[in-house]
PDB file of C-alpha atoms in Angstrom:
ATOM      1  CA  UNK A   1     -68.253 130.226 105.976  1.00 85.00           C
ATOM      2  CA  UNK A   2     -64.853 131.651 104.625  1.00 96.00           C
ATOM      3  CA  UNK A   3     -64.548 134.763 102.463  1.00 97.00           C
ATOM      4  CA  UNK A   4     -62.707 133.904  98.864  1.00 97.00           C
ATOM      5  CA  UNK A   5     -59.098 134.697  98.494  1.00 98.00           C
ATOM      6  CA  UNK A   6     -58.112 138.480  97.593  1.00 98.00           C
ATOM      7  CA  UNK A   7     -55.952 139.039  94.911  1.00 98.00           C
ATOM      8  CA  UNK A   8     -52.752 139.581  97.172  1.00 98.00           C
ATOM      9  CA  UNK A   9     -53.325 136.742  98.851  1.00 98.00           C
ATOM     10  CA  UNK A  10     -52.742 134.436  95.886  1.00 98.00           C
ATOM     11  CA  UNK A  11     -49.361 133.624  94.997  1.00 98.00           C
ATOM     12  CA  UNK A  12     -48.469 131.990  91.704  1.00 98.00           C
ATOM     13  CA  UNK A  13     -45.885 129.170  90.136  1.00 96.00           C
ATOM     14  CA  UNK A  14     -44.891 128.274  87.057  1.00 97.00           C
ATOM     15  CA  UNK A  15     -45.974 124.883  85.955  1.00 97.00           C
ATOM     16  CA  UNK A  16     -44.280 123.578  83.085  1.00 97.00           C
ATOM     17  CA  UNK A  17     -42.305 125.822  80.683  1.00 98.00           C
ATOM     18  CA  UNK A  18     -40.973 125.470  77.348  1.00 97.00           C
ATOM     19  CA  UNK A  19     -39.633 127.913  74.379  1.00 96.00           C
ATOM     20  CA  UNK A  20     -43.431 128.985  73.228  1.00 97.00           C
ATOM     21  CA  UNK A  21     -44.079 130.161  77.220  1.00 98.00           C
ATOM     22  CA  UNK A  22     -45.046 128.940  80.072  1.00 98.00           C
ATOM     23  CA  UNK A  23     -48.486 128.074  82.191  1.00 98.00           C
ATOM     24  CA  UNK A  24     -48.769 129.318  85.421  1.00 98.00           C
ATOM     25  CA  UNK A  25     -50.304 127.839  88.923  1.00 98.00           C
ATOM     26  CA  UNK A  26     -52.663 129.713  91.364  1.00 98.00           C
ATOM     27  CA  UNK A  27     -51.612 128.668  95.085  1.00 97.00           C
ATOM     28  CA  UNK A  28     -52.300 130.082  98.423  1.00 96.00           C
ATOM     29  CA  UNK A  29     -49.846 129.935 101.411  1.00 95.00           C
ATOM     30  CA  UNK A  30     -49.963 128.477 105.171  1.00 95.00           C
ATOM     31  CA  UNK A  31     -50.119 131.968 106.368  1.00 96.00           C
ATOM     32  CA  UNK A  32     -52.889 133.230 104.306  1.00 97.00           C
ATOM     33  CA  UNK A  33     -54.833 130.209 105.926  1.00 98.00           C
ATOM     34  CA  UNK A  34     -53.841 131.180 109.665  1.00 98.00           C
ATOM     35  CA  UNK A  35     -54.672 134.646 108.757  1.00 98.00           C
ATOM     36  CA  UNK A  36     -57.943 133.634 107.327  1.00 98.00           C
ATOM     37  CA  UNK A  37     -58.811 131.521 109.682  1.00 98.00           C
ATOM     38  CA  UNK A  38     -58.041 134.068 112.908  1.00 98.00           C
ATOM     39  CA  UNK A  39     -59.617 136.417 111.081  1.00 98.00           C
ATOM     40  CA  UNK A  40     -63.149 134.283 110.631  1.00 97.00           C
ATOM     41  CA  UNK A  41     -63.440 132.104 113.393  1.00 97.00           C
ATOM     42  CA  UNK A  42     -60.854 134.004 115.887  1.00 97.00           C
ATOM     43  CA  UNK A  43     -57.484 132.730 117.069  1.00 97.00           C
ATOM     44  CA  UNK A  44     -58.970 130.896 119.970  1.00 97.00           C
ATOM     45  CA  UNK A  45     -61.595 128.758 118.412  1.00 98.00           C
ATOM     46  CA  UNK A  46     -58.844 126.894 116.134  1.00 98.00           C
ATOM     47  CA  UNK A  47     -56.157 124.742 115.924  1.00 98.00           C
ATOM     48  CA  UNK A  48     -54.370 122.493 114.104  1.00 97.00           C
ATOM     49  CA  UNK A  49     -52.695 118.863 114.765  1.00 97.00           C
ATOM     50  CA  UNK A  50     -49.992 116.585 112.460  1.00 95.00           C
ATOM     51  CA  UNK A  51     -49.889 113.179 112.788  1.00 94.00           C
ATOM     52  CA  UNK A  52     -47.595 110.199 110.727  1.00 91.00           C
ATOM     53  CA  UNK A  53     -50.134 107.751 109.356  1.00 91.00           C
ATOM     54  CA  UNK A  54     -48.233 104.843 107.419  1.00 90.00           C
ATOM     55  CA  UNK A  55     -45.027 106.962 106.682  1.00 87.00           C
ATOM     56  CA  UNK A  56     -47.463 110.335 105.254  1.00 88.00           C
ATOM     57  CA  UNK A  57     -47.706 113.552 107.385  1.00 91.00           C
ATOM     58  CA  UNK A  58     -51.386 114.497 107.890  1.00 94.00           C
ATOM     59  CA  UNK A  59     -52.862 117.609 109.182  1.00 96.00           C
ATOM     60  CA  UNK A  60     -56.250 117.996 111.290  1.00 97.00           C
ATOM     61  CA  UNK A  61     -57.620 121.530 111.531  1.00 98.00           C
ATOM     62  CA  UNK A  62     -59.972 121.601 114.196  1.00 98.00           C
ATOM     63  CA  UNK A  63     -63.095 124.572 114.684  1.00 98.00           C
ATOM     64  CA  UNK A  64     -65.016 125.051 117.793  1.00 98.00           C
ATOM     65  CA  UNK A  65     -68.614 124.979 116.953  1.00 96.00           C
ATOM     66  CA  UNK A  66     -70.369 126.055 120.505  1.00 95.00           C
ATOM     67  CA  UNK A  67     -68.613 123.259 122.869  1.00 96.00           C
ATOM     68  CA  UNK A  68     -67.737 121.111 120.321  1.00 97.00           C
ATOM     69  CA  UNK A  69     -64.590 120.577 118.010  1.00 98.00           C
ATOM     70  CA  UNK A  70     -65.170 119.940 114.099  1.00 98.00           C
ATOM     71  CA  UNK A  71     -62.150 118.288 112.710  1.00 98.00           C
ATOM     72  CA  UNK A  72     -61.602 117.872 108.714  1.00 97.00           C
ATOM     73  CA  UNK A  73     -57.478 116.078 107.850  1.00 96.00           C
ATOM     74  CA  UNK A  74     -55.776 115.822 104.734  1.00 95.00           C
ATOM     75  CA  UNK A  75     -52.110 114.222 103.506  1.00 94.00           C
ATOM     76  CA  UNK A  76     -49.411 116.718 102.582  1.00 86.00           C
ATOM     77  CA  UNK A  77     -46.812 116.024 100.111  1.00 79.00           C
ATOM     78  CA  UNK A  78     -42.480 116.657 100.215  1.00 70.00           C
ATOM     79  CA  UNK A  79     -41.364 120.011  98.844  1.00 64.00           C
ATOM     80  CA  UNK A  80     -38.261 120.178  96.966  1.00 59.00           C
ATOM     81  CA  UNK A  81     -36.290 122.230  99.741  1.00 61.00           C
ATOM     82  CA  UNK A  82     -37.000 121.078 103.241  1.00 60.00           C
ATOM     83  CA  UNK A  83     -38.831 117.911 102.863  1.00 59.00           C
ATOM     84  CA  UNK A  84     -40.478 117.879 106.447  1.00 61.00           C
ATOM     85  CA  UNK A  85     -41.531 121.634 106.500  1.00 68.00           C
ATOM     86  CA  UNK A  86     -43.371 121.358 103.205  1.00 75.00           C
ATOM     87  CA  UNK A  87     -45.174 118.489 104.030  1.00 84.00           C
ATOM     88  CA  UNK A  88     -46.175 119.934 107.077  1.00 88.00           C
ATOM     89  CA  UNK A  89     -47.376 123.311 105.494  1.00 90.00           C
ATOM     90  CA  UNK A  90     -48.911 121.452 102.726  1.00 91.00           C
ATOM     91  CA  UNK A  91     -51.182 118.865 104.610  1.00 94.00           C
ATOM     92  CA  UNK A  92     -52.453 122.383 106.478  1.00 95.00           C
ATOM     93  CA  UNK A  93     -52.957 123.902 103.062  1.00 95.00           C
ATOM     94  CA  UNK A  94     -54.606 120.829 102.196  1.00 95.00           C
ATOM     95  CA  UNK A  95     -56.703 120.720 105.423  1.00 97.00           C
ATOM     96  CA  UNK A  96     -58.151 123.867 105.514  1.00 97.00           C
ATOM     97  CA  UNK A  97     -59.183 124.068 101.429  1.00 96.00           C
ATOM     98  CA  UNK A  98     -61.446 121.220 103.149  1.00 96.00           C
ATOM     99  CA  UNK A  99     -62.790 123.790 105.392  1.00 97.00           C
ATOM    100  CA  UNK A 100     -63.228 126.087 101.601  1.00 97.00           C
ATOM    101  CA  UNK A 101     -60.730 127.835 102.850  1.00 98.00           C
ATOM    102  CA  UNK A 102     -59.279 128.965  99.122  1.00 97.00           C
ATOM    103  CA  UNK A 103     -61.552 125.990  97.362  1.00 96.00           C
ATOM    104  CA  UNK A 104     -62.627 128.829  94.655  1.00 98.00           C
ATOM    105  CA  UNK A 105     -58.607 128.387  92.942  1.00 98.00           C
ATOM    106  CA  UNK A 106     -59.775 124.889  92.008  1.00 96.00           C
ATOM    107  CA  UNK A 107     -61.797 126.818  89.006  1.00 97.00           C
ATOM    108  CA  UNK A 108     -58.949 128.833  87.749  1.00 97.00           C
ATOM    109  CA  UNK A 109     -58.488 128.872  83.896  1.00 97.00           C
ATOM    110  CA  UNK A 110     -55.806 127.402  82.027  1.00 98.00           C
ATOM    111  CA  UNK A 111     -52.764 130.505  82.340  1.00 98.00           C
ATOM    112  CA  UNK A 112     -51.126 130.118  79.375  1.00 98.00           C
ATOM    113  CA  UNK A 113     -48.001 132.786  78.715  1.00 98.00           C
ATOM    114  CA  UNK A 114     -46.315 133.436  76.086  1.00 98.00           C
ATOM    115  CA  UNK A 115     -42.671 134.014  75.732  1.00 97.00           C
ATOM    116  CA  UNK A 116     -43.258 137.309  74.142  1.00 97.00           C
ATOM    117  CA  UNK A 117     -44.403 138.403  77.397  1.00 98.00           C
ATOM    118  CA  UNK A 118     -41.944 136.279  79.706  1.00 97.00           C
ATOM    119  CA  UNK A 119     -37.793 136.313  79.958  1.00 97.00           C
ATOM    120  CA  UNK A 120     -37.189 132.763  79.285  1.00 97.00           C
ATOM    121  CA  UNK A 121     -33.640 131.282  79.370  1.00 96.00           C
ATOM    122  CA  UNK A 122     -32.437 127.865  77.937  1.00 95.00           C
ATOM    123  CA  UNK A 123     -29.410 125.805  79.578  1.00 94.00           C
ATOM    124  CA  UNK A 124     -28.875 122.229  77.994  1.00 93.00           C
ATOM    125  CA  UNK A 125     -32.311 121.656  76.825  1.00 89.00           C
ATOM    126  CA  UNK A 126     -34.298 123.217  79.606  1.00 95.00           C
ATOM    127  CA  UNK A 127     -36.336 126.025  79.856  1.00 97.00           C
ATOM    128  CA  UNK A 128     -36.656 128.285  82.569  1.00 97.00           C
ATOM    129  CA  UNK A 129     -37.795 131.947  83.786  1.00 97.00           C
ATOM    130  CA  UNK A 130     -36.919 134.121  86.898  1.00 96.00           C
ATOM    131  CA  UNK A 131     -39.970 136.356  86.143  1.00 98.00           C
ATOM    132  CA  UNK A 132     -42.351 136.911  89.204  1.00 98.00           C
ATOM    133  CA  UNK A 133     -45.952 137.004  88.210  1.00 98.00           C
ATOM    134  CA  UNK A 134     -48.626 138.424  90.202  1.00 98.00           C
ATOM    135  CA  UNK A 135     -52.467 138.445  90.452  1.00 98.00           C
ATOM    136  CA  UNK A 136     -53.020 142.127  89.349  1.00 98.00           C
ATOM    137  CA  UNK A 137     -57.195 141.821  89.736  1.00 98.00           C
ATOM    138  CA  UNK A 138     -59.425 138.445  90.301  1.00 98.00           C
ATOM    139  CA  UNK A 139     -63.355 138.105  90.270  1.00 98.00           C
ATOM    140  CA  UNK A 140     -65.906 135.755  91.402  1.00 97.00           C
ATOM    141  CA  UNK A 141     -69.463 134.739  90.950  1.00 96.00           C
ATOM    142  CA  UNK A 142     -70.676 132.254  93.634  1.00 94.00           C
ATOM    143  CA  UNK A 143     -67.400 130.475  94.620  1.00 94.00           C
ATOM    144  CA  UNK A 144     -66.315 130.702  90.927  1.00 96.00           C
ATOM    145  CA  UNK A 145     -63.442 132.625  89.449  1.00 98.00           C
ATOM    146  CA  UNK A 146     -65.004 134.817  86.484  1.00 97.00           C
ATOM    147  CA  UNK A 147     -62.385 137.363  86.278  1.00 98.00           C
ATOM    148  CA  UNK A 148     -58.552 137.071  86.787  1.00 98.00           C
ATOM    149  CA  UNK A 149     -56.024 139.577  85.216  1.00 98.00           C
ATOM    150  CA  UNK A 150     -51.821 138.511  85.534  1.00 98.00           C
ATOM    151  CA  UNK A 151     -49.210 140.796  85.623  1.00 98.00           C
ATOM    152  CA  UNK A 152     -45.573 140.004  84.970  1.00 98.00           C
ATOM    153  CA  UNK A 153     -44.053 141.845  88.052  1.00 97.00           C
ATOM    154  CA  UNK A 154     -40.362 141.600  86.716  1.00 96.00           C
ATOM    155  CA  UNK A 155     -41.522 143.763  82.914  1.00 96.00           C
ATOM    156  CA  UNK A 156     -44.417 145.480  84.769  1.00 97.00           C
ATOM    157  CA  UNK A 157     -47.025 144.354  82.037  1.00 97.00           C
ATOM    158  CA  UNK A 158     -50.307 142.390  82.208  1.00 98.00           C
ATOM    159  CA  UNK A 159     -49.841 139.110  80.642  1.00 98.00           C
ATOM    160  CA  UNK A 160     -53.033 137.385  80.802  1.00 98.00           C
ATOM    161  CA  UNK A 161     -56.873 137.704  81.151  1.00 98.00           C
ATOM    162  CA  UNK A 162     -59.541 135.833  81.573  1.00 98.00           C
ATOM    163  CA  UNK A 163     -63.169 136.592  81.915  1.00 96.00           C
ATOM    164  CA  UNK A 164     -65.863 134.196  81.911  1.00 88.00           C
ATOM    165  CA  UNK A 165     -69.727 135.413  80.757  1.00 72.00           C
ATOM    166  CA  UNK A 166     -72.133 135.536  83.968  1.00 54.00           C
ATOM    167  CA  UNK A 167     -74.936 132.886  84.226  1.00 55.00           C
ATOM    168  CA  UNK A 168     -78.104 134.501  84.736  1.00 51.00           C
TER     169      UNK A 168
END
């Protein structure tokens, strides 16, 4: 039902970090969802609800099929900054990769990089890196990510490639 993500729609994290490099996270925001989701189904056939089930935000995302509402709900988690925004935005995140919405990051390679390729900084034992990393190119092949090229936005230069042999 939903198209797969574009390469500018995907944002990326680093996930752990240490003095060989770093591996790196494929995410999607809240507003790639709303945008994906006015864009398939129209602004007017969706919506979204939060409810607090035993102390845990949840999200509903409801779409109308004819006359009727399909609802599919999922429990979002704290950020580290503003603890009731982030769990908000993540239960919606959450909710709508139920919907598929974004399901095809789920088969993203390991992202290894290595600190040849990264500015990595050490302060009393711990590694980190103000780099910005960006999808540069990504492929797929039925749902599946079979091509995905990383550039380190803050030294211009790509930084990692994958590409996975088609199934015939």
């Amino acid at each position: 039902m939903f198209r797969t993500l574009c390469a500018s729609e995907i944002e990326i994290r680093v996930a752990t970090i240490n003095d060989k490099g770093c591996a790196l996270l494929l995410y999607k925001d809240a507003r790639c969802d709303m945008n994906i989701l006015d864009e398939t189904v129209s602004p007017e056939n969706w919506q979204r609800r939060h409810e607090l089930i035993n102390g845990n935000l949840f999200c509903s995302v409801g779409i109308k099929f004819g006359d009727e509402w399909i609802w599919k709900q999922d429990v979002g988690t704290e950020s580290y900054t503003e603890k009731e925004k982030g769990q908000a935005s993540d239960s919606f995140k959450r909710a709508c990769f139920n919907w598929g919405i974004g399901r095809e990051l789920y088969t993203a390679p390991f992202i290894w990089v290595n600190s040849s390729d990264c500015n990595i900084t050490s302060r009393n034992g711990k590694y980190s890196t103000y780099d910005k990393f960006v999808v540069e190119k990504i492929a797929y092949e039925k749902g599946i990510i079979t091509g995905l090229a990383i550039r380190n936005a803050s030294t211009n230069k790509r930084v990692f490639v994958y590409t996975k042999e088609s199934k015939k």
